[in-house]
XYZ file of C-alpha atoms in Angstrom:
239
model
C 148.787 -52.687 91.887
C 147.428 -53.540 88.451
C 143.807 -52.616 87.720
C 141.367 -55.488 87.506
C 140.489 -56.481 83.940
C 137.237 -55.016 82.683
C 134.364 -57.475 82.753
C 132.523 -58.087 79.483
C 129.260 -56.179 78.961
C 125.954 -57.907 79.556
C 124.932 -57.262 75.932
C 127.081 -56.634 72.860
C 126.505 -55.999 69.188
C 127.343 -59.275 67.481
C 126.061 -59.264 63.891
C 126.004 -56.435 61.367
C 122.785 -55.632 59.501
C 124.226 -56.938 56.206
C 125.032 -60.291 57.841
C 121.570 -60.598 59.380
C 119.724 -59.730 56.164
C 121.776 -62.135 54.081
C 121.449 -64.879 56.701
C 117.642 -64.911 56.647
C 117.362 -64.389 52.882
C 119.846 -67.192 52.370
C 117.917 -69.522 54.688
C 114.711 -68.993 52.686
C 116.398 -69.326 49.294
C 118.348 -72.449 50.240
C 115.134 -74.082 51.448
C 113.406 -73.338 48.133
C 116.426 -74.425 46.080
C 117.035 -77.641 48.028
C 113.432 -78.862 48.037
C 112.739 -77.869 44.432
C 116.080 -79.390 43.417
C 115.010 -82.720 44.895
C 111.792 -82.410 42.887
C 113.862 -81.965 39.718
C 116.155 -84.856 40.695
C 113.112 -87.125 41.004
C 112.674 -86.923 37.221
C 115.824 -89.062 36.857
C 117.164 -90.206 40.252
C 120.522 -91.438 38.962
C 123.982 -89.880 38.997
C 126.782 -90.251 36.457
C 130.338 -89.040 35.842
C 131.338 -87.509 32.545
C 129.399 -85.829 29.786
C 126.497 -88.214 29.189
C 123.925 -89.925 31.371
C 120.633 -91.513 30.298
C 118.560 -94.633 30.845
C 120.982 -96.933 29.016
C 124.163 -95.516 30.597
C 125.671 -96.945 33.767
C 125.181 -94.676 36.805
C 127.444 -94.674 39.835
C 124.473 -94.063 42.133
C 120.788 -94.990 41.848
C 118.265 -93.660 44.366
C 114.555 -93.922 44.925
C 112.472 -90.816 44.416
C 112.477 -88.456 47.382
C 109.147 -88.311 49.273
C 106.753 -85.429 48.820
C 107.267 -83.994 52.317
C 110.788 -82.871 51.344
C 110.161 -81.711 47.744
C 108.677 -78.533 46.298
C 105.930 -78.993 45.282
C 104.877 -81.957 47.412
C 103.439 -83.816 44.428
C 105.765 -84.730 41.585
C 105.655 -81.874 39.079
C 108.875 -81.324 37.144
C 107.730 -78.089 35.508
C 106.740 -76.499 38.830
C 109.941 -77.656 40.559
C 111.989 -76.104 37.753
C 109.955 -72.906 38.029
C 110.706 -72.559 41.758
C 114.352 -73.510 41.280
C 115.084 -71.134 38.417
C 113.253 -68.267 40.132
C 115.237 -68.559 43.361
C 118.629 -69.358 41.780
C 119.507 -65.902 40.316
C 118.380 -64.142 43.505
C 120.578 -66.519 45.503
C 123.601 -65.971 43.231
C 123.424 -62.172 43.185
C 122.726 -62.012 46.935
C 125.860 -64.080 47.585
C 127.936 -61.849 45.295
C 126.630 -58.705 47.005
C 127.329 -60.144 50.465
C 130.858 -61.200 49.551
C 131.701 -57.765 48.143
C 130.083 -55.992 51.097
C 131.923 -58.205 53.595
C 135.229 -57.440 51.914
C 134.428 -53.728 51.868
C 133.429 -53.411 55.533
C 136.301 -55.721 56.593
C 133.972 -58.365 58.018
C 136.104 -61.033 56.349
C 139.433 -59.617 57.554
C 138.170 -58.819 61.056
C 135.927 -61.788 61.871
C 136.737 -64.677 59.498
C 140.471 -64.440 58.830
C 142.630 -66.928 60.726
C 145.562 -65.905 62.869
C 148.658 -68.020 63.430
C 147.791 -68.981 67.017
C 144.391 -70.365 65.959
C 145.959 -72.633 63.346
C 148.282 -74.333 65.824
C 147.360 -78.052 65.971
C 147.070 -77.855 69.759
C 144.517 -75.024 69.543
C 142.488 -76.754 66.831
C 142.379 -79.959 68.905
C 141.292 -77.984 71.954
C 138.404 -76.405 70.018
C 137.351 -79.834 68.756
C 137.318 -81.214 72.311
C 135.366 -78.202 73.605
C 132.744 -78.671 70.889
C 132.527 -82.399 71.556
C 131.959 -81.692 75.273
C 129.504 -78.855 74.437
C 131.701 -76.364 76.288
C 130.661 -73.170 74.563
C 132.795 -70.010 74.953
C 131.895 -67.468 77.626
C 132.785 -63.842 78.320
C 134.513 -61.903 75.560
C 135.506 -65.153 73.838
C 131.823 -65.685 72.994
C 131.915 -62.556 70.828
C 134.540 -64.046 68.487
C 134.362 -66.958 66.093
C 136.595 -69.866 67.047
C 138.722 -71.686 64.497
C 136.068 -74.337 63.734
C 133.412 -71.694 63.134
C 135.735 -69.667 60.926
C 136.699 -72.737 58.941
C 133.109 -73.841 58.382
C 131.853 -70.347 57.468
C 134.737 -69.711 55.060
C 134.203 -73.124 53.447
C 130.466 -72.497 53.015
C 130.672 -68.893 51.790
C 133.728 -69.111 49.563
C 133.745 -72.765 48.439
C 130.411 -74.615 48.699
C 128.056 -71.786 47.685
C 130.108 -70.671 44.647
C 130.568 -74.342 43.699
C 126.853 -75.066 43.726
C 126.187 -71.947 41.636
C 128.847 -72.785 39.028
C 127.794 -76.431 38.713
C 124.184 -75.298 38.363
C 125.189 -72.992 35.507
C 127.155 -75.842 33.897
C 123.994 -77.959 33.673
C 122.208 -75.231 31.686
C 122.487 -75.829 27.917
C 122.349 -72.079 27.379
C 125.686 -71.672 29.148
C 127.454 -73.690 26.445
C 127.450 -70.632 24.221
C 128.266 -68.099 26.945
C 130.784 -70.016 29.090
C 131.709 -73.256 27.285
C 134.758 -73.654 29.555
C 132.492 -74.514 32.489
C 131.683 -77.941 31.034
C 135.398 -78.679 30.638
C 136.159 -77.345 34.123
C 133.846 -79.864 35.788
C 134.546 -82.747 33.421
C 131.182 -82.826 31.690
C 127.584 -81.898 32.375
C 126.817 -85.121 34.239
C 129.866 -84.673 36.467
C 128.614 -81.150 37.233
C 125.203 -82.621 38.142
C 126.844 -85.104 40.516
C 128.962 -82.384 42.176
C 125.874 -80.156 42.403
C 123.960 -82.949 44.173
C 126.787 -83.749 46.616
C 127.361 -80.070 47.398
C 123.653 -79.591 48.109
C 123.758 -82.364 50.704
C 126.977 -80.977 52.181
C 125.119 -77.694 52.714
C 122.189 -79.617 54.202
C 124.581 -81.329 56.638
C 126.029 -77.938 57.607
C 122.480 -76.673 58.220
C 121.674 -79.616 60.525
C 124.864 -79.125 62.565
C 124.306 -75.358 62.656
C 120.763 -75.735 63.999
C 121.935 -78.301 66.567
C 124.622 -75.909 67.853
C 122.094 -73.055 68.072
C 119.712 -75.216 70.110
C 122.464 -76.416 72.435
C 124.025 -72.973 72.923
C 120.702 -71.294 73.800
C 118.250 -70.741 70.949
C 116.606 -67.557 72.271
C 119.871 -65.686 72.684
C 121.299 -66.973 69.391
C 118.209 -66.199 67.307
C 117.767 -62.794 68.935
C 121.328 -61.873 68.010
C 120.638 -62.781 64.377
C 117.397 -60.765 64.371
C 118.394 -57.644 66.337
C 122.179 -57.929 66.306
C 122.352 -57.813 70.131
C 123.757 -60.763 72.027
C 123.655 -61.464 75.744
C 127.249 -62.304 76.674
C 127.489 -65.525 78.772
C 129.226 -65.005 82.090
C 132.759 -66.271 82.528
C 133.040 -69.695 84.119
C 134.234 -69.713 87.699
């Protein structure tokens, strides 16, 4: 007679200290960068492709100024918005670099974020999409692992969107022309870099909205506690 499979523990360690520290630091920095960035954008709320973009050039997108409740500071002040933005930006960049190196060193990437062949099967991906659409969150030991949609979104944010927003931000700095002139060519001009920077910022904002919605639907107390203490109450297996 085979022994019965071991039931999952009531509580399990879910997030390492490095992940938790970077998560909360990143949340604060992204808030400062996003709101101050909108304050900077309000100085010229138009987007262009290419190298040049000014009042007499033709933009591909024209927006109204963003309201004060979503900008830093609340009143239009370009100098203060730039001050907040340029103070938070280097901290954000070096924190991301440190987290990426640390995650590679402690095998967080290989152990928790790397895909396996079974996960990438179209049938499995479709099943995860359906489960998310029906708000059927994983239970038991499956709740302690990232599913393929979570892995894909986290890898895209950490290794694509965040580096992209940093590099396009550097491209917009005139001082980088002397240090890394190839950045302007890489993104097709300073105005193209500004457009990509803007679109990437809103892609990150969309990820944040979906992330918060999933936390609220999955059980905010348990989810937030796991990101503060590292300990997660494992949901019981469905009957």
